[in-house]
Amino acid sequence: DVKVTQSSRYLVKRTGEKVFLECVQDMDHENMFWYRQDPGLGLRLIYFSYDVKMKEKGDIPEGYSVSREKKERFSLILESASTNQTSMYLCASAQGEMSTDTQYFGPGTRLTVL
Amino acid sequence: QQQVKQSPQSLIVQKGGISIINCAYENTAFDYFPWYQQFPGKGPALLIAIRPDVSEKKEGRFTISFNKSAKQFSLHIMDSQPGDSATYFCAAPLGGGGNKLTFGTGTQLKVEL
């Protein structure tokens, strides 16, 4: 079974802190994604990576950056956390570039910024 | 702007009833329509998917109905059970490299005894 793990289930940070969210997948997938999930807004894509060191902005990249130094690991970075970044963050991975390739999600990290 | 519009936002169904969730889209280039199911405390997982060259796909109690001319597709859950209580998302591929998906806003389904 594909496993996508996220470093923390719950995280509380203060405004202005630098925050790292880590995601690891164990299936040698090419593509990895970071989404945020907010009530009434669904899942919104923050960043996408299709290869090591390659990244592409999603719908809402402002205030975020990403890092993919190894194929299995994709990190989301909040350079200076703000209260409006309080949300559920979901990482996903997928094998290839076909539209039919299933995205496999981690359990999510609920981030609260005070 | 939401590329797939999902309704209703929430739904309460009695055990044994039929749950229906609808999605509409504008982009006729979309060629694949998955539904993801998310239980509390878990990430979404693929439930069922359809390509636009068929009008219906059934897997157990879950059926996707697809209306290409109306640009709509819907998820039907027959004989709904309390274990089906979850949030459901429709989605479509954004294209442009990679298999990025655009998701609907989600429907929170509660099946009552």
PDB file of C-alpha atoms in Angstrom, chain B:
ATOM      1  CA  GLN B   1     -12.759  30.781  -9.414  1.00  0.00           C
ATOM      2  CA  GLN B   2     -14.032  27.289  -8.771  1.00  0.00           C
ATOM      3  CA  GLN B   3     -13.603  25.129 -11.877  1.00  0.00           C
ATOM      4  CA  VAL B   4     -15.862  22.397 -10.548  1.00  0.00           C
ATOM      5  CA  LYS B   5     -18.924  23.578  -8.634  1.00  0.00           C
ATOM      6  CA  GLN B   6     -20.186  21.114  -6.062  1.00  0.00           C
ATOM      7  CA  SER B   7     -23.509  20.971  -4.219  1.00  0.00           C
ATOM      8  CA  PRO B   8     -24.889  20.634  -1.652  1.00  0.00           C
ATOM      9  CA  GLN B   9     -22.399  21.730   0.984  1.00  0.00           C
ATOM     10  CA  SER B  10     -23.931  19.363   3.497  1.00  0.00           C
ATOM     11  CA  LEU B  11     -26.406  16.518   3.362  1.00  0.00           C
ATOM     12  CA  ILE B  12     -28.258  14.448   5.940  1.00  0.00           C
ATOM     13  CA  VAL B  13     -29.728  11.145   4.780  1.00  0.00           C
ATOM     14  CA  GLN B  14     -31.509   8.403   6.657  1.00  0.00           C
ATOM     15  CA  LYS B  15     -29.966   4.960   6.760  1.00  0.00           C
ATOM     16  CA  GLY B  16     -30.994   3.034   3.667  1.00  0.00           C
ATOM     17  CA  GLY B  17     -31.711   6.162   1.658  1.00  0.00           C
ATOM     18  CA  ILE B  18     -30.020   7.489  -1.470  1.00  0.00           C
ATOM     19  CA  SER B  19     -27.385  10.210  -1.169  1.00  0.00           C
ATOM     20  CA  ILE B  20     -26.867  12.401  -4.229  1.00  0.00           C
ATOM     21  CA  ILE B  21     -24.031  14.892  -4.674  1.00  0.00           C
ATOM     22  CA  ASN B  22     -23.744  17.013  -7.784  1.00  0.00           C
ATOM     23  CA  CYS B  23     -20.885  18.680  -9.620  1.00  0.00           C
ATOM     24  CA  ALA B  24     -20.835  20.973 -12.631  1.00  0.00           C
ATOM     25  CA  TYR B  25     -17.927  22.099 -14.777  1.00  0.00           C
ATOM     26  CA  GLU B  26     -17.262  24.458 -17.664  1.00  0.00           C
ATOM     27  CA  ASN B  27     -14.017  23.206 -19.177  1.00  0.00           C
ATOM     28  CA  THR B  28     -14.860  20.694 -21.896  1.00  0.00           C
ATOM     29  CA  ALA B  29     -11.208  19.620 -22.020  1.00  0.00           C
ATOM     30  CA  PHE B  30     -11.624  17.772 -18.715  1.00  0.00           C
ATOM     31  CA  ASP B  31     -11.245  14.072 -19.493  1.00  0.00           C
ATOM     32  CA  TYR B  32     -11.471  12.362 -16.139  1.00  0.00           C
ATOM     33  CA  PHE B  33     -13.684  12.900 -13.125  1.00  0.00           C
ATOM     34  CA  PRO B  34     -12.680  11.278  -9.835  1.00  0.00           C
ATOM     35  CA  TRP B  35     -14.513  11.404  -6.535  1.00  0.00           C
ATOM     36  CA  TYR B  36     -12.538  11.397  -3.301  1.00  0.00           C
ATOM     37  CA  GLN B  37     -13.885  10.389   0.112  1.00  0.00           C
ATOM     38  CA  GLN B  38     -12.490  11.796   3.353  1.00  0.00           C
ATOM     39  CA  PHE B  39     -13.251  10.444   6.817  1.00  0.00           C
ATOM     40  CA  PRO B  40     -12.658  12.642   9.888  1.00  0.00           C
ATOM     41  CA  GLY B  41      -8.983  12.745  10.813  1.00  0.00           C
ATOM     42  CA  LYS B  42      -7.892  11.163   7.528  1.00  0.00           C
ATOM     43  CA  GLY B  43      -6.726  12.398   4.163  1.00  0.00           C
ATOM     44  CA  PRO B  44      -8.979  12.047   1.114  1.00  0.00           C
ATOM     45  CA  ALA B  45      -8.877   8.749  -0.778  1.00  0.00           C
ATOM     46  CA  LEU B  46     -10.037   7.912  -4.283  1.00  0.00           C
ATOM     47  CA  LEU B  47     -13.528   6.419  -4.202  1.00  0.00           C
ATOM     48  CA  ILE B  48     -14.606   6.079  -7.817  1.00  0.00           C
ATOM     49  CA  ALA B  49     -13.878   7.805 -11.135  1.00  0.00           C
ATOM     50  CA  ILE B  50     -15.358   8.121 -14.614  1.00  0.00           C
ATOM     51  CA  ARG B  51     -14.217   9.144 -18.083  1.00  0.00           C
ATOM     52  CA  PRO B  52     -16.588  11.262 -20.215  1.00  0.00           C
ATOM     53  CA  ASP B  53     -16.998   8.571 -22.872  1.00  0.00           C
ATOM     54  CA  VAL B  54     -19.416   6.660 -20.612  1.00  0.00           C
ATOM     55  CA  SER B  55     -22.590   7.894 -18.962  1.00  0.00           C
ATOM     56  CA  GLU B  56     -22.463   5.801 -15.828  1.00  0.00           C
ATOM     57  CA  LYS B  57     -20.039   3.865 -13.679  1.00  0.00           C
ATOM     58  CA  LYS B  58     -21.058   1.672 -10.798  1.00  0.00           C
ATOM     59  CA  GLU B  59     -18.941   0.169  -8.034  1.00  0.00           C
ATOM     60  CA  GLY B  60     -20.983  -1.540  -5.372  1.00  0.00           C
ATOM     61  CA  ARG B  61     -23.353   0.981  -3.833  1.00  0.00           C
ATOM     62  CA  PHE B  62     -21.564   3.937  -5.453  1.00  0.00           C
ATOM     63  CA  THR B  63     -22.520   5.175  -8.915  1.00  0.00           C
ATOM     64  CA  ILE B  64     -21.303   8.133 -10.953  1.00  0.00           C
ATOM     65  CA  SER B  65     -23.769   9.491 -13.484  1.00  0.00           C
ATOM     66  CA  PHE B  66     -22.266  11.687 -16.185  1.00  0.00           C
ATOM     67  CA  ASN B  67     -24.140  14.103 -18.443  1.00  0.00           C
ATOM     68  CA  LYS B  68     -21.726  15.424 -21.029  1.00  0.00           C
ATOM     69  CA  SER B  69     -24.152  17.795 -22.731  1.00  0.00           C
ATOM     70  CA  ALA B  70     -25.096  19.416 -19.425  1.00  0.00           C
ATOM     71  CA  LYS B  71     -21.489  19.325 -18.186  1.00  0.00           C
ATOM     72  CA  GLN B  72     -22.586  17.744 -14.956  1.00  0.00           C
ATOM     73  CA  PHE B  73     -21.725  14.629 -13.033  1.00  0.00           C
ATOM     74  CA  SER B  74     -23.107  13.252  -9.818  1.00  0.00           C
ATOM     75  CA  LEU B  75     -22.334  10.681  -7.161  1.00  0.00           C
ATOM     76  CA  HIS B  76     -25.149   8.439  -5.973  1.00  0.00           C
ATOM     77  CA  ILE B  77     -24.782   6.345  -2.839  1.00  0.00           C
ATOM     78  CA  MET B  78     -27.460   3.689  -2.703  1.00  0.00           C
ATOM     79  CA  ASP B  79     -28.617   2.151   0.585  1.00  0.00           C
ATOM     80  CA  SER B  80     -26.600   4.777   2.499  1.00  0.00           C
ATOM     81  CA  GLN B  81     -25.014   3.551   5.726  1.00  0.00           C
ATOM     82  CA  PRO B  82     -23.702   5.397   8.796  1.00  0.00           C
ATOM     83  CA  GLY B  83     -20.215   4.274   7.732  1.00  0.00           C
ATOM     84  CA  ASP B  84     -20.621   6.390   4.593  1.00  0.00           C
ATOM     85  CA  SER B  85     -20.640   9.538   6.740  1.00  0.00           C
ATOM     86  CA  ALA B  86     -17.703  11.494   5.356  1.00  0.00           C
ATOM     87  CA  THR B  87     -16.802  14.467   3.201  1.00  0.00           C
ATOM     88  CA  TYR B  88     -16.931  13.873  -0.541  1.00  0.00           C
ATOM     89  CA  PHE B  89     -15.026  15.860  -3.152  1.00  0.00           C
ATOM     90  CA  CYS B  90     -15.468  15.814  -6.899  1.00  0.00           C
ATOM     91  CA  ALA B  91     -12.445  16.716  -8.999  1.00  0.00           C
ATOM     92  CA  ALA B  92     -11.169  17.178 -12.529  1.00  0.00           C
ATOM     93  CA  PRO B  93      -7.656  17.296 -14.012  1.00  0.00           C
ATOM     94  CA  LEU B  94      -6.183  20.707 -14.652  1.00  0.00           C
ATOM     95  CA  GLY B  95      -3.834  19.496 -17.394  1.00  0.00           C
ATOM     96  CA  GLY B  96      -0.766  21.522 -18.279  1.00  0.00           C
ATOM     97  CA  GLY B  97       1.684  18.867 -17.149  1.00  0.00           C
ATOM     98  CA  GLY B  98       1.516  16.572 -14.206  1.00  0.00           C
ATOM     99  CA  ASN B  99      -1.777  15.284 -12.941  1.00  0.00           C
ATOM    100  CA  LYS B 100      -2.861  18.308 -10.988  1.00  0.00           C
ATOM    101  CA  LEU B 101      -6.483  18.186  -9.936  1.00  0.00           C
ATOM    102  CA  THR B 102      -8.975  20.915  -9.238  1.00  0.00           C
ATOM    103  CA  PHE B 103     -11.381  19.962  -6.465  1.00  0.00           C
ATOM    104  CA  GLY B 104     -14.929  20.933  -5.643  1.00  0.00           C
ATOM    105  CA  THR B 105     -15.688  22.560  -2.312  1.00  0.00           C
ATOM    106  CA  GLY B 106     -16.789  19.298  -0.719  1.00  0.00           C
ATOM    107  CA  THR B 107     -20.027  17.840   0.637  1.00  0.00           C
ATOM    108  CA  GLN B 108     -20.288  16.736   4.232  1.00  0.00           C
ATOM    109  CA  LEU B 109     -22.569  13.700   4.328  1.00  0.00           C
ATOM    110  CA  LYS B 110     -24.148  12.431   7.514  1.00  0.00           C
ATOM    111  CA  VAL B 111     -26.137   9.209   7.437  1.00  0.00           C
ATOM    112  CA  GLU B 112     -28.466   8.904  10.408  1.00  0.00           C
ATOM    113  CA  LEU B 113     -29.864   5.733  11.913  1.00  0.00           C
TER     114      LEU B 113
END
